[in-house]
Short mmCIF file of C-alpha atoms in Angstrom, two decimals:
data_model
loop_
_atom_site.label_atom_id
_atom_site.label_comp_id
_atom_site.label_asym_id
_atom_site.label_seq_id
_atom_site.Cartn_x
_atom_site.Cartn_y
_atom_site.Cartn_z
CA UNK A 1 30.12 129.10 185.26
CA UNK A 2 30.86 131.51 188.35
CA UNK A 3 27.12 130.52 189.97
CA UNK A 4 28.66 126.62 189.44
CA UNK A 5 31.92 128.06 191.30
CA UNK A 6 30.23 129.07 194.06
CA UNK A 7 28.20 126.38 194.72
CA UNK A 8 30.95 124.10 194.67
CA UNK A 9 33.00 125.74 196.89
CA UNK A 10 29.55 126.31 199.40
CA UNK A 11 29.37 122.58 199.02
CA UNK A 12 33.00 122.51 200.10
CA UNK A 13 32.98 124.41 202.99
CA UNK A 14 30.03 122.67 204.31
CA UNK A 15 31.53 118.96 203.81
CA UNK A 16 34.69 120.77 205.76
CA UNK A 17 32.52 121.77 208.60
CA UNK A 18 30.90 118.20 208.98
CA UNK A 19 34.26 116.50 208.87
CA UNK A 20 35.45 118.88 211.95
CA UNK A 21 32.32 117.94 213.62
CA UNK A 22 33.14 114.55 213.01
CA UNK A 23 36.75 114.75 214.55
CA UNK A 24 35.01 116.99 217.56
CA UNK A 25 32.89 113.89 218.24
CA UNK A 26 35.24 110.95 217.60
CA UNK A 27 36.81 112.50 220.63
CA UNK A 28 34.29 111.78 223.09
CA UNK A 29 32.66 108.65 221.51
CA UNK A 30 35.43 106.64 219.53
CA UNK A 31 36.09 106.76 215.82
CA UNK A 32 33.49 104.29 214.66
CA UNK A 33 30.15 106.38 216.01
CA UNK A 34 32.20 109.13 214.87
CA UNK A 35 32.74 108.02 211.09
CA UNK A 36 29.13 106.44 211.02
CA UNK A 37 27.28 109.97 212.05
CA UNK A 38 29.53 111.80 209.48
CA UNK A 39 28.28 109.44 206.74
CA UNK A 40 24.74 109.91 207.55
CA UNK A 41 25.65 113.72 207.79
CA UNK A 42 27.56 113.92 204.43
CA UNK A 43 24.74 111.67 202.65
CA UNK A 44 22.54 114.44 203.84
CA UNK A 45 24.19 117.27 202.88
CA UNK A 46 25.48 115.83 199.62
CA UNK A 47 21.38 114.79 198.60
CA UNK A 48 20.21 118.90 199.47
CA UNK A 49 23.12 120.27 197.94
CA UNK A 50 22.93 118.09 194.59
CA UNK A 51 19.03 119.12 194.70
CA UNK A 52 19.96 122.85 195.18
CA UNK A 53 22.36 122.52 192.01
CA UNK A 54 19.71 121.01 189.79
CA UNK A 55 16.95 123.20 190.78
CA UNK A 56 18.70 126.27 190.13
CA UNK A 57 20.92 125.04 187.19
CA UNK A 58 18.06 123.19 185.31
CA UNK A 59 14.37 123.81 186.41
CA UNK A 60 14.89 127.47 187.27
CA UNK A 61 16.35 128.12 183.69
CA UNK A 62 13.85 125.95 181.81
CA UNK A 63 10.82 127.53 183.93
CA UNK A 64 12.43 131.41 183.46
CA UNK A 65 13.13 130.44 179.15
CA UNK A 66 8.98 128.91 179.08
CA UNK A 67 7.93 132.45 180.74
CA UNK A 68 9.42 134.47 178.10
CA UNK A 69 8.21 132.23 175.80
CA UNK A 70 4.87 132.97 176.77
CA UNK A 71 5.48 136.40 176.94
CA UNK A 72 6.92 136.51 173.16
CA UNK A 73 3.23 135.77 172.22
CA UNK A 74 1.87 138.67 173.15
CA UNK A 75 4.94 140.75 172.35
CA UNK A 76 7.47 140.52 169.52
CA UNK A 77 9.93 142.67 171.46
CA UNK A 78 10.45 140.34 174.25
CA UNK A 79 13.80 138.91 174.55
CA UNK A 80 14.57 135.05 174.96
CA UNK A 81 16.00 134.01 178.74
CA UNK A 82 18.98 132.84 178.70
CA UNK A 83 20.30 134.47 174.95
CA UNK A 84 23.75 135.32 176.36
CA UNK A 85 24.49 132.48 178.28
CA UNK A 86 27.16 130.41 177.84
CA UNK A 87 25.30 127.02 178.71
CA UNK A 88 23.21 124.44 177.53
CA UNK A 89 20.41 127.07 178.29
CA UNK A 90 22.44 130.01 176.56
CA UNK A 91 22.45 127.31 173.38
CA UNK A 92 18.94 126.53 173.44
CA UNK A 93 18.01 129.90 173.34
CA UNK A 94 19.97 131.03 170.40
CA UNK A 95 18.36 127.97 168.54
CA UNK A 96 14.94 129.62 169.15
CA UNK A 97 16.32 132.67 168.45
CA UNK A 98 17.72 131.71 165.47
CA UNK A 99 14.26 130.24 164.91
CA UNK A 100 12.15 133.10 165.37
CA UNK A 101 14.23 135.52 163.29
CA UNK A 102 14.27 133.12 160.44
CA UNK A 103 10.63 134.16 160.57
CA UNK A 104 8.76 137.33 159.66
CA UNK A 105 9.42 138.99 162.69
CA UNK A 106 12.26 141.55 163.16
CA UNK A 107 13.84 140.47 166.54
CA UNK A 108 14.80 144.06 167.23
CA UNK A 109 11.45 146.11 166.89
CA UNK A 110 8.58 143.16 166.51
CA UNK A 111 8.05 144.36 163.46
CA UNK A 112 7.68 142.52 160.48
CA UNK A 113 10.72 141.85 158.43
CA UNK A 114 12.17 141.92 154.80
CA UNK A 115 12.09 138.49 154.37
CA UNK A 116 8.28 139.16 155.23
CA UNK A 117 7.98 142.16 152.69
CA UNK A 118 9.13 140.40 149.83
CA UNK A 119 7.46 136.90 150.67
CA UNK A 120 4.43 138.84 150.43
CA UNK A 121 3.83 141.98 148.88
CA UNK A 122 3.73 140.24 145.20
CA UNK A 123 1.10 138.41 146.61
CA UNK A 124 -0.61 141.85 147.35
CA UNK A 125 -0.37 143.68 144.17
CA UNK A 126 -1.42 140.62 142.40
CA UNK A 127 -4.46 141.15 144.48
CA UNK A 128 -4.97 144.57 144.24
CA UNK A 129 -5.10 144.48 140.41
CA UNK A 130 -7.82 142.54 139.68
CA UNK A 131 -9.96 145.49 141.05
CA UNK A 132 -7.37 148.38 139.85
CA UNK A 133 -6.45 149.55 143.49
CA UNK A 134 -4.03 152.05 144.18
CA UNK A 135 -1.19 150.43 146.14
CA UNK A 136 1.88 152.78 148.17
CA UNK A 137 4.43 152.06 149.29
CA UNK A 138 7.15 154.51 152.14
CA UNK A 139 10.28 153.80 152.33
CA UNK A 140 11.21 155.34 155.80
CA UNK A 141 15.01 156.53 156.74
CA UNK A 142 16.36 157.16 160.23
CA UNK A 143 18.06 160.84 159.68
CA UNK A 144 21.97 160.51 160.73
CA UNK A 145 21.81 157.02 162.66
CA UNK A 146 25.60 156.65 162.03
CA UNK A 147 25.88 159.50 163.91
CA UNK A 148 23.23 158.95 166.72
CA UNK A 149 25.33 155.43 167.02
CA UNK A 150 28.16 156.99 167.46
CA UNK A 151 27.24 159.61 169.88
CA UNK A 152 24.95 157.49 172.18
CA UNK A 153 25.86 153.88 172.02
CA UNK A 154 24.50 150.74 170.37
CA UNK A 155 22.08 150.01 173.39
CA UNK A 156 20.26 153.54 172.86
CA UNK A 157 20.15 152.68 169.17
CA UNK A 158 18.39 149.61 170.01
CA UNK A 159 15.92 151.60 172.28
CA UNK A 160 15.54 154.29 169.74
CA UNK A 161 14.82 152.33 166.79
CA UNK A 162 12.02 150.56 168.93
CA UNK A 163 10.77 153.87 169.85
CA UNK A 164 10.97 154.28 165.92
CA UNK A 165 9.02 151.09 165.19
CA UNK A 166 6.07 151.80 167.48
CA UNK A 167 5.94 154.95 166.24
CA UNK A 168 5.22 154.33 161.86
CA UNK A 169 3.17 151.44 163.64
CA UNK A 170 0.67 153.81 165.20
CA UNK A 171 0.74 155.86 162.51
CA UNK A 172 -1.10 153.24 160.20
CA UNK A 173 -4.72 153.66 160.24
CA UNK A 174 -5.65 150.35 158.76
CA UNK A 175 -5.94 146.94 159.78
CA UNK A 176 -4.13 145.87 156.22
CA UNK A 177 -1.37 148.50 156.44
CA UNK A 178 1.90 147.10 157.78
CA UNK A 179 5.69 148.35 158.74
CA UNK A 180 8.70 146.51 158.67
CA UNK A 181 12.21 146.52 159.20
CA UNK A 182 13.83 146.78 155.53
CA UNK A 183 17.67 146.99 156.83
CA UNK A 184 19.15 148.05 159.63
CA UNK A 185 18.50 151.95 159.61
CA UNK A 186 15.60 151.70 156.99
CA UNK A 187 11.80 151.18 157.46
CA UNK A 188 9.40 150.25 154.58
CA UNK A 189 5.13 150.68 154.88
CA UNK A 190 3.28 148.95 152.50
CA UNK A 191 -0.60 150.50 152.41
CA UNK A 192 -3.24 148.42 150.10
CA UNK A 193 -5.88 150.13 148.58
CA UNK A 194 -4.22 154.00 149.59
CA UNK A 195 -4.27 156.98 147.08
CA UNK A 196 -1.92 159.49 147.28
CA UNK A 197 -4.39 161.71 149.57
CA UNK A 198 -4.25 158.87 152.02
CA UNK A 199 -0.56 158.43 151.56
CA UNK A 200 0.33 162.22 152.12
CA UNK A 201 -2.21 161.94 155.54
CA UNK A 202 -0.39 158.91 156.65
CA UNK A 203 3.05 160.59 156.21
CA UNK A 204 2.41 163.43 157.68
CA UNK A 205 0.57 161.11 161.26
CA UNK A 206 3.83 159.09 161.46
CA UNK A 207 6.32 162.64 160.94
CA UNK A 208 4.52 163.83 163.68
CA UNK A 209 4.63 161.17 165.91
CA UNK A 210 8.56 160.75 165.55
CA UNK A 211 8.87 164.67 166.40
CA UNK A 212 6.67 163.97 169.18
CA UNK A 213 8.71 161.26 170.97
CA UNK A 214 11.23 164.34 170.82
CA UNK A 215 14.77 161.49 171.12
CA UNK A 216 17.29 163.58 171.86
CA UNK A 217 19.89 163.69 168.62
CA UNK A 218 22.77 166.08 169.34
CA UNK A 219 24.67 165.02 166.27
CA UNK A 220 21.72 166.01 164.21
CA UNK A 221 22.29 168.82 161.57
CA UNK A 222 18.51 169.24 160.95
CA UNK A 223 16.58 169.15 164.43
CA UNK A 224 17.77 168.31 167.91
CA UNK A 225 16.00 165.35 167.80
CA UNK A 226 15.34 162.31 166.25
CA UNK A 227 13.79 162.75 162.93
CA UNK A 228 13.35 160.76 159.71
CA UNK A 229 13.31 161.00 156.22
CA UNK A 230 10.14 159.53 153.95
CA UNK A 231 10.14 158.44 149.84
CA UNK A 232 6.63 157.01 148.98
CA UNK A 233 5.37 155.99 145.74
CA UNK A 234 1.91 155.25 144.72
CA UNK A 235 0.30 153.36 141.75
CA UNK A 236 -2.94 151.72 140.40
CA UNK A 237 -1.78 147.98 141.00
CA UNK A 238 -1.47 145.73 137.46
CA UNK A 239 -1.03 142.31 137.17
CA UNK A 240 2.02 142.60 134.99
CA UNK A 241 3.76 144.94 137.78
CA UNK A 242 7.33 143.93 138.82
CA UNK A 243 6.92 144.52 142.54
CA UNK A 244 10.02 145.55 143.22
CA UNK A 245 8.90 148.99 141.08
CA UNK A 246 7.28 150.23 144.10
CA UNK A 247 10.27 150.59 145.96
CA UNK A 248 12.77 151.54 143.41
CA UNK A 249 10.50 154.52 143.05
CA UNK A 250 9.58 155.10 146.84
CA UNK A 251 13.63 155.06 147.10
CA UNK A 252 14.20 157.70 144.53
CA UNK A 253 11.25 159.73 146.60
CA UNK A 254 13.52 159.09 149.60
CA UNK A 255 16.81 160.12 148.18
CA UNK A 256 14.99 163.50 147.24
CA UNK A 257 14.03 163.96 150.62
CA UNK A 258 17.23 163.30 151.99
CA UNK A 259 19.10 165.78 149.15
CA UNK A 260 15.99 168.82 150.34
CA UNK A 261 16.98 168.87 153.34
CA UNK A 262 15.91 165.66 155.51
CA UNK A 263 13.16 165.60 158.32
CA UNK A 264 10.14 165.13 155.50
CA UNK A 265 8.48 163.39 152.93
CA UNK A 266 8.59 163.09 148.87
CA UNK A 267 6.15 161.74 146.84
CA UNK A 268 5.99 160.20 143.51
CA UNK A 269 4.05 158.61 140.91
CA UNK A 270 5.20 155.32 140.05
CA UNK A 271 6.08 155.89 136.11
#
């Protein structure tokens, strides 16, 4: 609304201008050459201005919103032009927002979401059992996020808990392992076909990486950095499994990490 303010009054000031012209010259050649020039002036100014107001108000907006568009394909992290505005664009964006979040994309991280978890991870041990897999699944915990939130703002939380999300994400070593955003402090990895040797290796890649990022965490009672707490739980898939087993017992594991002391992992057969 303040861009539209100043364009008006720009618009204002030059429409002034041409009307002091205008008396200047009725001076020296009579009021109807006079009023005749300033109409052709003020038609003139009136078509650039206009044109001026609807490029910038309209096709810049439209053009900027269809770049990050694009952009969103290639990364899940890329925010939407035009999300806080308070305009026709502002609204359109928050549409597709609302859009892409109703997805299975987490429009924080770019990870995948819960909805995406639970659409599909039935789907998963169902498939897993009819050759007697081993399934597990982490349920991942940001250590003292109340805290970091408090001590370092929400925007740093943001930026952390991408940091967070790239991090489990590199720490998969398989094309069918995934990570996604369970709730807002909490992570979840879901690896098909892993024993728990191939569990323990993965949680001890994706500790690693978090302690190697090295985030700053002055509230922190266990490092002075960021670090996380792991539950996984591991199991020979069956086709009579509730799926939701997985992580009731991966939460246990966490809640045992989090009561020995944080900044590890716990593991546990699924009984």
């Amino acid at each position: 609304m303040k861009s539209i303010s100043r364009r008006l009054f720009l618009f204002s000031f030059l429409f002034f201008l041409l009307a002091s012209a205008a008396v200047a010259v009725a001076a020296y050649l009579g009021p109807p050459v006079a009023a005749a020039l300033a109409a052709v002036g003020a038609a003139a100014v009136c078509a650039a201005a206009l044109r001026e107001i609807i490029r910038r108000l309209i096709f810049v907006p439209i053009d900027m919103l269809k770049e990050s568009l694009t952009r969103l394909k290639e990364n899940k992290t890329e925010r939407i032009y035009g999300i806080d505005n308070d305009d026709e664009i502002g609204r359109l964006s928050n549409s597709l927002q609302d859009l892409f979040s109703q997805g299975h994309y987490d429009m924080l991280t770019g990870v995948f979401n819960r909805k995406f978890v639970e659409e599909t991870f039935p789907r998963t041990v169902s498939a897993m059992s009819r050759s007697k897999s081993k399934i597990s699944v982490f349920m991942i915990n940001v250590d003292f996020h109340k805290k970091y939130l408090e001590a370092y703002g929400q925007n740093l939380t943001d930026e952390c808990f991408k940091a967070v999300a790239a991090a489990l994400t590199r720490g998969m070593t398989r094309a069918d392992d995934c990570v996604a955003r369970y709730s807002g402090d909490e992570f979840v990895a879901i690896l098909p076909d892993t024993d728990e040797t191939g569990a323990r290796v993965v949680a001890d890649k994706i500790l690693a990486n978090i302690r190697g990022m090295n985030i700053e965490h002055k509230k922190s009672t266990v490092a002075d950095h960021v670090t996380m707490s792991v539950g996984i739980a591991t199991a020979t898939a069956q086709s009579d499994q509730k799926w939701d087993m997985y992580f009731k017992r991966a939460g246990e594991a966490l809640a045992r990490s989090k009561q020995n002391g944080r900044n590890q992992y716990t593991f546990l057969e699924l009984e």
